[in-house]
PDB file of C-alpha atoms in Angstrom:
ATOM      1  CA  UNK H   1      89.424  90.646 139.661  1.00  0.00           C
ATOM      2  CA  UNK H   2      86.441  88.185 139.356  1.00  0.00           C
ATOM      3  CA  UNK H   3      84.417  87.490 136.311  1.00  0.00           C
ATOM      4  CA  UNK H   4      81.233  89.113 136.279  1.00  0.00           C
ATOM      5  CA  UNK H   5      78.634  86.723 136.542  1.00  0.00           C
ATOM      6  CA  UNK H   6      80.442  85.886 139.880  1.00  0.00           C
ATOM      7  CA  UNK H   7      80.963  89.507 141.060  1.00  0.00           C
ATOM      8  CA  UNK H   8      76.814  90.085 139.769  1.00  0.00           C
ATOM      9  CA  UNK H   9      75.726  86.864 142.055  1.00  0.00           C
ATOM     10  CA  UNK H  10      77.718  88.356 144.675  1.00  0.00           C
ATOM     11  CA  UNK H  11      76.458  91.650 144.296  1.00  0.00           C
ATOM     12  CA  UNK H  12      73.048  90.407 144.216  1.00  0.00           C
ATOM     13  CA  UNK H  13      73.259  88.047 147.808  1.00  0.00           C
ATOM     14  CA  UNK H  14      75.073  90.667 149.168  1.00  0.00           C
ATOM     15  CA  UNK H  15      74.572  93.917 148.009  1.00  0.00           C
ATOM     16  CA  UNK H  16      76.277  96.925 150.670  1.00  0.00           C
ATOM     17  CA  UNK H  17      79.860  93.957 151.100  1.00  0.00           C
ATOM     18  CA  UNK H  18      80.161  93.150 148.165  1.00  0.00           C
ATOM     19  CA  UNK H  19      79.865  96.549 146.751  1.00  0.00           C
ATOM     20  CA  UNK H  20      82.426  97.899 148.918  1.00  0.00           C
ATOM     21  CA  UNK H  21      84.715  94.551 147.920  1.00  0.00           C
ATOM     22  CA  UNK H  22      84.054  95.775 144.091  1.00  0.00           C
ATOM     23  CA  UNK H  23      85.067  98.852 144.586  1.00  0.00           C
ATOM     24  CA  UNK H  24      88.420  97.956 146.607  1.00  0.00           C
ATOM     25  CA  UNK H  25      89.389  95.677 144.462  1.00  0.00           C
ATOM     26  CA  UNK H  26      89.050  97.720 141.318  1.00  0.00           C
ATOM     27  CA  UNK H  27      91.187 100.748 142.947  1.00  0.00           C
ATOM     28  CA  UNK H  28      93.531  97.775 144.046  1.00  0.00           C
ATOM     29  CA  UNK H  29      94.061  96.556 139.883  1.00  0.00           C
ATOM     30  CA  UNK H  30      94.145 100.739 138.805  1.00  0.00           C
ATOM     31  CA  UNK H  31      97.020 101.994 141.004  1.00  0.00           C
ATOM     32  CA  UNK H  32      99.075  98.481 140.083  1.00  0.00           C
ATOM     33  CA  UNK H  33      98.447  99.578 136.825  1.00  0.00           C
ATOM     34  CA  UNK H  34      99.608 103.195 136.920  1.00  0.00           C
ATOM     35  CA  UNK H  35     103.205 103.617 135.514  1.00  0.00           C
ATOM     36  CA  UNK H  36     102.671 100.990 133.347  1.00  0.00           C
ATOM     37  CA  UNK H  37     102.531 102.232 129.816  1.00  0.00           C
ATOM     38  CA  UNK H  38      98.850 101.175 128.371  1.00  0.00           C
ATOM     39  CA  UNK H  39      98.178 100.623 124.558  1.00  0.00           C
ATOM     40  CA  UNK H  40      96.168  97.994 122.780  1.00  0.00           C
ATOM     41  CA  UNK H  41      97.864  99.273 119.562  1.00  0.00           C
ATOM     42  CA  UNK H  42      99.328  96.954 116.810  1.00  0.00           C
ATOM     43  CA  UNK H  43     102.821  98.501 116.535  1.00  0.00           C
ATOM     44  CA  UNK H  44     103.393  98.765 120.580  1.00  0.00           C
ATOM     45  CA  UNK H  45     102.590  94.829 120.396  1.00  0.00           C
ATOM     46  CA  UNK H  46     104.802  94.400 117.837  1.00  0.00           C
ATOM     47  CA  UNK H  47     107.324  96.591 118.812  1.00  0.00           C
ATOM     48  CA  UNK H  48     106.890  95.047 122.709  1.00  0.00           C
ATOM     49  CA  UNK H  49     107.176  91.340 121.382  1.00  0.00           C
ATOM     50  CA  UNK H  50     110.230  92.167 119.398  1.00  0.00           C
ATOM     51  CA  UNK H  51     111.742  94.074 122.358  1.00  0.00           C
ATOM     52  CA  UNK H  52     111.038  90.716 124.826  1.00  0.00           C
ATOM     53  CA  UNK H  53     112.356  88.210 122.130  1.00  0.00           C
ATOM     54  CA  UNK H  54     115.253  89.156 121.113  1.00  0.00           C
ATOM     55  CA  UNK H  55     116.796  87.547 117.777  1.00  0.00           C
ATOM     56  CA  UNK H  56     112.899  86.341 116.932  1.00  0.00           C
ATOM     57  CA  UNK H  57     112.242  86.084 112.764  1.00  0.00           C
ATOM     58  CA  UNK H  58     109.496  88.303 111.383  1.00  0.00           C
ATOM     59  CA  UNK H  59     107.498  84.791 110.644  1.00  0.00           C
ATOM     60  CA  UNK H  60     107.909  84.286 114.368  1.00  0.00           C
ATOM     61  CA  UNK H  61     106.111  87.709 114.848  1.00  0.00           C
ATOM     62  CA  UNK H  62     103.523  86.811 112.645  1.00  0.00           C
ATOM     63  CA  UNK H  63     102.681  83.453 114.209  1.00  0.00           C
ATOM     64  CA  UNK H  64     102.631  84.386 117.441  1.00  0.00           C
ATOM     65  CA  UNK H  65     100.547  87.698 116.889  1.00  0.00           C
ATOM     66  CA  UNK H  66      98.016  86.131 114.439  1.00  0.00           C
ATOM     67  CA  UNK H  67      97.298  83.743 117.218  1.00  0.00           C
ATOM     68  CA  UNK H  68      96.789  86.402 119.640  1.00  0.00           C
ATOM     69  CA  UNK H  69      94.307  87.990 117.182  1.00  0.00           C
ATOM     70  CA  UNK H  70      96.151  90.389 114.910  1.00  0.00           C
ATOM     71  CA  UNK H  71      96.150  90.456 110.971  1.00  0.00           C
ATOM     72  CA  UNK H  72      98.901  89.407 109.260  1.00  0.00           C
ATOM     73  CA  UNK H  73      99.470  91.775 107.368  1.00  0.00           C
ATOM     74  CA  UNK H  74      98.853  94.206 109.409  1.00  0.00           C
ATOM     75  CA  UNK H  75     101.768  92.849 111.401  1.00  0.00           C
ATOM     76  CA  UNK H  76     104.299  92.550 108.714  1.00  0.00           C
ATOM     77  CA  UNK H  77     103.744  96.006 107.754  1.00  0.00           C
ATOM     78  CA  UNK H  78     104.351  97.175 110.866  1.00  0.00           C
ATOM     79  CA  UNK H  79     107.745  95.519 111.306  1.00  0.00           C
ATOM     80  CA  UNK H  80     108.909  96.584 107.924  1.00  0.00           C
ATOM     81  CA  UNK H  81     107.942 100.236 109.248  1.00  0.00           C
ATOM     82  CA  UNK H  82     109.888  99.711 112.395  1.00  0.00           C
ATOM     83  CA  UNK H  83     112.780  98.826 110.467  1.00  0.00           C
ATOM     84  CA  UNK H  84     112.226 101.760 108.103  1.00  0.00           C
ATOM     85  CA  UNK H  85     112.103 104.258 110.847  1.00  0.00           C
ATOM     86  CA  UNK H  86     114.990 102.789 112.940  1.00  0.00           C
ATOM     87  CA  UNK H  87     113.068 101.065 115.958  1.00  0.00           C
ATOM     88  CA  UNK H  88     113.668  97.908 114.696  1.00  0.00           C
ATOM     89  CA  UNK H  89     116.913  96.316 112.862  1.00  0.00           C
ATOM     90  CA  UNK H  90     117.740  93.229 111.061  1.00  0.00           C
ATOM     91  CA  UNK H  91     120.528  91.564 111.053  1.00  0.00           C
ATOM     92  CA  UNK H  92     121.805  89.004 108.497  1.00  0.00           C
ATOM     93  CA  UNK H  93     120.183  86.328 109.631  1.00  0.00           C
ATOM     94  CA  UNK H  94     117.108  87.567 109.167  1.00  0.00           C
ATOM     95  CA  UNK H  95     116.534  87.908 113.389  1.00  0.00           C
ATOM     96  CA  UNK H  96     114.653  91.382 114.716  1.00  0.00           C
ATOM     97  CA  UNK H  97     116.268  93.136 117.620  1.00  0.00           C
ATOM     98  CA  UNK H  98     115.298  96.419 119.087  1.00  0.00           C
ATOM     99  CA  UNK H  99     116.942  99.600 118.626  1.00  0.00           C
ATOM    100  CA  UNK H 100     115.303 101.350 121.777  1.00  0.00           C
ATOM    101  CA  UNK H 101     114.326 100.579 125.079  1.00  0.00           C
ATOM    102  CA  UNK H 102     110.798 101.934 124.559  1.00  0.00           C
ATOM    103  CA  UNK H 103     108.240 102.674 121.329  1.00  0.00           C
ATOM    104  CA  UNK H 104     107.545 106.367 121.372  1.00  0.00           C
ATOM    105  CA  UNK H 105     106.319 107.786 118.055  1.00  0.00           C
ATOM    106  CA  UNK H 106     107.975 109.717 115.677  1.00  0.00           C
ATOM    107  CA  UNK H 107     106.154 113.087 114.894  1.00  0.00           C
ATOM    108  CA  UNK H 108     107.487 113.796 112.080  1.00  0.00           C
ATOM    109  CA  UNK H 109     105.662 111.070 110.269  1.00  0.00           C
ATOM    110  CA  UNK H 110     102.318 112.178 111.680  1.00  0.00           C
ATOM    111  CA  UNK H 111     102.215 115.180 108.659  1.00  0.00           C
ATOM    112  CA  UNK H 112      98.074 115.071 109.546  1.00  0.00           C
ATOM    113  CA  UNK H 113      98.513 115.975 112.667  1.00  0.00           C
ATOM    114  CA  UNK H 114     100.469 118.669 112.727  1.00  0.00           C
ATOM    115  CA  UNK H 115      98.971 122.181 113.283  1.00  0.00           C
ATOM    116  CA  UNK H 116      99.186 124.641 110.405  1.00  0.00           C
ATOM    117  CA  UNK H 117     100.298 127.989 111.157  1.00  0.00           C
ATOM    118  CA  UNK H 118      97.077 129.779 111.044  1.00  0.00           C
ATOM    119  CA  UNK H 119      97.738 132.669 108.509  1.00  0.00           C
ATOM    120  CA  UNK H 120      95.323 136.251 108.455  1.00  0.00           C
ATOM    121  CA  UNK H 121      92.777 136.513 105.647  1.00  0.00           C
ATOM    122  CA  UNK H 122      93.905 138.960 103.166  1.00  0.00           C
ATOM    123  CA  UNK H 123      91.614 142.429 102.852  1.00  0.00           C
ATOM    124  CA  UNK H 124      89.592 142.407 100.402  1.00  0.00           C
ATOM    125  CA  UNK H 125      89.920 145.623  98.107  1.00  0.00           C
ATOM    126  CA  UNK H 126      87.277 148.218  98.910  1.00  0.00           C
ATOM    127  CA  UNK H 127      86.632 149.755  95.232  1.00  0.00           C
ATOM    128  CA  UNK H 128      85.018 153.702  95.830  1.00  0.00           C
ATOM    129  CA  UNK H 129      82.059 154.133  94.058  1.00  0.00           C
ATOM    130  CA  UNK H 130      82.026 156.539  91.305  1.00  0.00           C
ATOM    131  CA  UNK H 131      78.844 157.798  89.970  1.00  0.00           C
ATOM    132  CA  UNK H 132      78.665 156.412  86.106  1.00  0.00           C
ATOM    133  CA  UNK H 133      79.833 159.149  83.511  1.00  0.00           C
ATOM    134  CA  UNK H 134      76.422 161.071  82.178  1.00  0.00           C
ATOM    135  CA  UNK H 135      75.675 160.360  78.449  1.00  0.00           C
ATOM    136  CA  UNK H 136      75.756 163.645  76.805  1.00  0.00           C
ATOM    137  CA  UNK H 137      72.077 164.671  75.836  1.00  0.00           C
ATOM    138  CA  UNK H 138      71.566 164.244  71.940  1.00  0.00           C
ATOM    139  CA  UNK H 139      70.539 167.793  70.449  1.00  0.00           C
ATOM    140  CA  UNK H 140      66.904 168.518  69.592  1.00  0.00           C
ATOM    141  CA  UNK H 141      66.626 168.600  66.030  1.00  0.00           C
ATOM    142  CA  UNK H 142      64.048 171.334  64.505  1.00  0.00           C
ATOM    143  CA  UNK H 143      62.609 170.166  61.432  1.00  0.00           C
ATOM    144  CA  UNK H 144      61.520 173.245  59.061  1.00  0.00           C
ATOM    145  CA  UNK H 145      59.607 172.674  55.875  1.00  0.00           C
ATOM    146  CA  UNK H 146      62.246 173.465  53.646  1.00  0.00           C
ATOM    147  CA  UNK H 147      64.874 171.594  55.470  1.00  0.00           C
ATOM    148  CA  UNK H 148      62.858 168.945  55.475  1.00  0.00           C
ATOM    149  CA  UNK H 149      61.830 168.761  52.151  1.00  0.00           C
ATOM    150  CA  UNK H 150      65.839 168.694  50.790  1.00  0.00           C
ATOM    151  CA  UNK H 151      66.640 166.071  53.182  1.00  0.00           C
ATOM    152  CA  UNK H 152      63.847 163.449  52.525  1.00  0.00           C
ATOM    153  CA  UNK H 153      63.657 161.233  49.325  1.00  0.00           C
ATOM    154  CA  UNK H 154      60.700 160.725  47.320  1.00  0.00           C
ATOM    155  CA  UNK H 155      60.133 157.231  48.522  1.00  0.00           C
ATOM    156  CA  UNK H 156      60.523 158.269  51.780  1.00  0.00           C
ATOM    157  CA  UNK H 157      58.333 161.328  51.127  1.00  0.00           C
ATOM    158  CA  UNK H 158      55.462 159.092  49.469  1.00  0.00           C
ATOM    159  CA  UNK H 159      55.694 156.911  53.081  1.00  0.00           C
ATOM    160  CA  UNK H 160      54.874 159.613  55.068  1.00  0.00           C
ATOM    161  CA  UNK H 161      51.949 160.710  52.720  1.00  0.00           C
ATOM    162  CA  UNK H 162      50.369 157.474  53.346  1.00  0.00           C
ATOM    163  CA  UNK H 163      50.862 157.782  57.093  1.00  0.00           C
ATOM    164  CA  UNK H 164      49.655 161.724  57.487  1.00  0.00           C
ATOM    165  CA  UNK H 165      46.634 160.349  55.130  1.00  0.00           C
ATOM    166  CA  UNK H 166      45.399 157.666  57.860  1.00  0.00           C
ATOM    167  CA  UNK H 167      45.573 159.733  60.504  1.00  0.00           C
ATOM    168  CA  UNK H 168      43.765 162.879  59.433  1.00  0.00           C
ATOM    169  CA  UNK H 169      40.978 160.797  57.114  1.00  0.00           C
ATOM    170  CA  UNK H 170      40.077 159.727  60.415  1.00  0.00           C
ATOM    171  CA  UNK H 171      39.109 162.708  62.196  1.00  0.00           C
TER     172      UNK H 171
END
């Protein structure tokens, strides 16, 4: 596939060809690549490299894939999960082989992703509404001159003299 500035000057001198060049050559590179497994991801690479280089040293890994733009330790950690999960062994020379023609995840390590079983709210009680219990209604008390006049102290009885006083020297 050309670079761009190329296919742009191309497109640009000859607009309707070159177009229909584009466009055949870009179906051309897609169907070569279908098959092909397609992943940018830092543990295919690793796990790819390891598969093609048999016997390689995790330092080789490390080299080669910093170079190519990966972290470091983003590459170690990887192998050490490989190993950990069985894609990957070591033997004791320290040299990686592959366990497995092909990386294909584990799902039991993706915990995250895994759907939840969806599970019914509960009901919530419905509670019947009783009307609150009526107070019972206090008796009304009939106050009689005598049975006043036993019940009522003399301080009590001077208070209320005071009181009836203001109210009828009013009038």
């Amino acid at each position: 596939m050309p670079d761009l500035k190329t296919a742009l000057t191309v497109a640009l001198t000859q607009p309707a060809k070159a177009a229909k060049e584009l466009i055949e050559t870009t179906k051309k590179d897609f169907e070569s690549a279908k098959g092909k497994p397609f992943s940018t991801g830092v543990v295919v690479t690793v796990f790819n490299y390891v598969r093609d280089h048999p016997g390689c040293t995790s330092m080789e890994v490390n080299k080669i894939l910093n170079a190519k733009g990966y972290p470091e330790s983003s590459v170690s950690s990887v192998i050490s999960k490989l190993i950990q999960r069985g894609f990957v062994n070591r033997d004791e020379g320290g040299r990686l082989n592959t366990t497995k023609l092909e990386y294909k995840p584990d799902r039991r390590h993706f915990k995250n992703r895994v759907a939840k079983p969806v599970t019914k709210p509960r009901a919530k009680p419905v509670f019947k509404k009783t009307p609150p219990a009526l107070l019972p209604v206090p008796e009304t008390v009939v106050y009689t001159k005598p049975s006043l006049i036993d019940t009522i102290s003399i301080r009590e009885a001077k208070e209320l003299y005071i009181e009836l006083k203001k109210i009828f020297d009013k009038e």
